Phi, psi and omega in degrees: 000134182272167180292147174284146179284153178236153175306136182098340176294152171286127178292130179302133178291149175207155171222120182224157177283142175271188183299338179260004180086005178278141180285131177234131180244152174301323182296341176298340185255012179308135180091354175235156174278146182229131171261113179255117179242144183247131182224152187294313187200134175295154175064028172246155188304309182295317182291327177294314179301314181296313181296321178293321177299316178296317179299315181298332182254010185299317180298318178297313180295315180298320178297333178269006176092017182251132168263153181237130178231127175254133182235132176218168179281007180291158175282154180307323181299319179291323178296322178297317177298317179300312181299313182292314183299319186256004182053047182281145178246352179285153176285124179250128181242146181261129177229063184297334178279349179064020180292318180286318176306315181294316181299330181266004180072022184257014175226128181177200184286132178233155176236134179213122181051044177078359181259137177252133181205167177268137180191182179283129176266115182300116189219154175226128179242126176260122183251132181278180185298337180266005179083017177262150178288123177267318177217145177227110184245124182241155181056044180280161177270147180292321184268130177084354184292318183296318178300320179294318178300313181301317179295311183297326180277355179070032180271000000 
């Protein structure tokens, strides 16, 4: 398990395929703030709620200068199904090797009902225009999280 990021850290660079198989890099968003959120699996109830919340607030976030990227270990084909099924507008990226999840501290040991296992830690990292971590939130809840981010960022 990798270290969790802290405000002021350089956000790890990445290039991953989106739902259509196109390569998307963090550097593509240089000069804009980026909300990078990590979620366990497309087409599951909590992750659907979170993705829909981001989609519903995308215009507000974009108007405040934020791009939104969701990253999961799913394959691009599943992300495309997720996007179509839920009419999502956020950029969804596939990280099946979990290299980016690991680099951002969003993959590691989890506990559920007394069981310990390795998995995606639902996390949100806010990256500033210079590529530095502005906020690093780990073990966030799927429901109500987007509203909290908007409030915390003063949007």
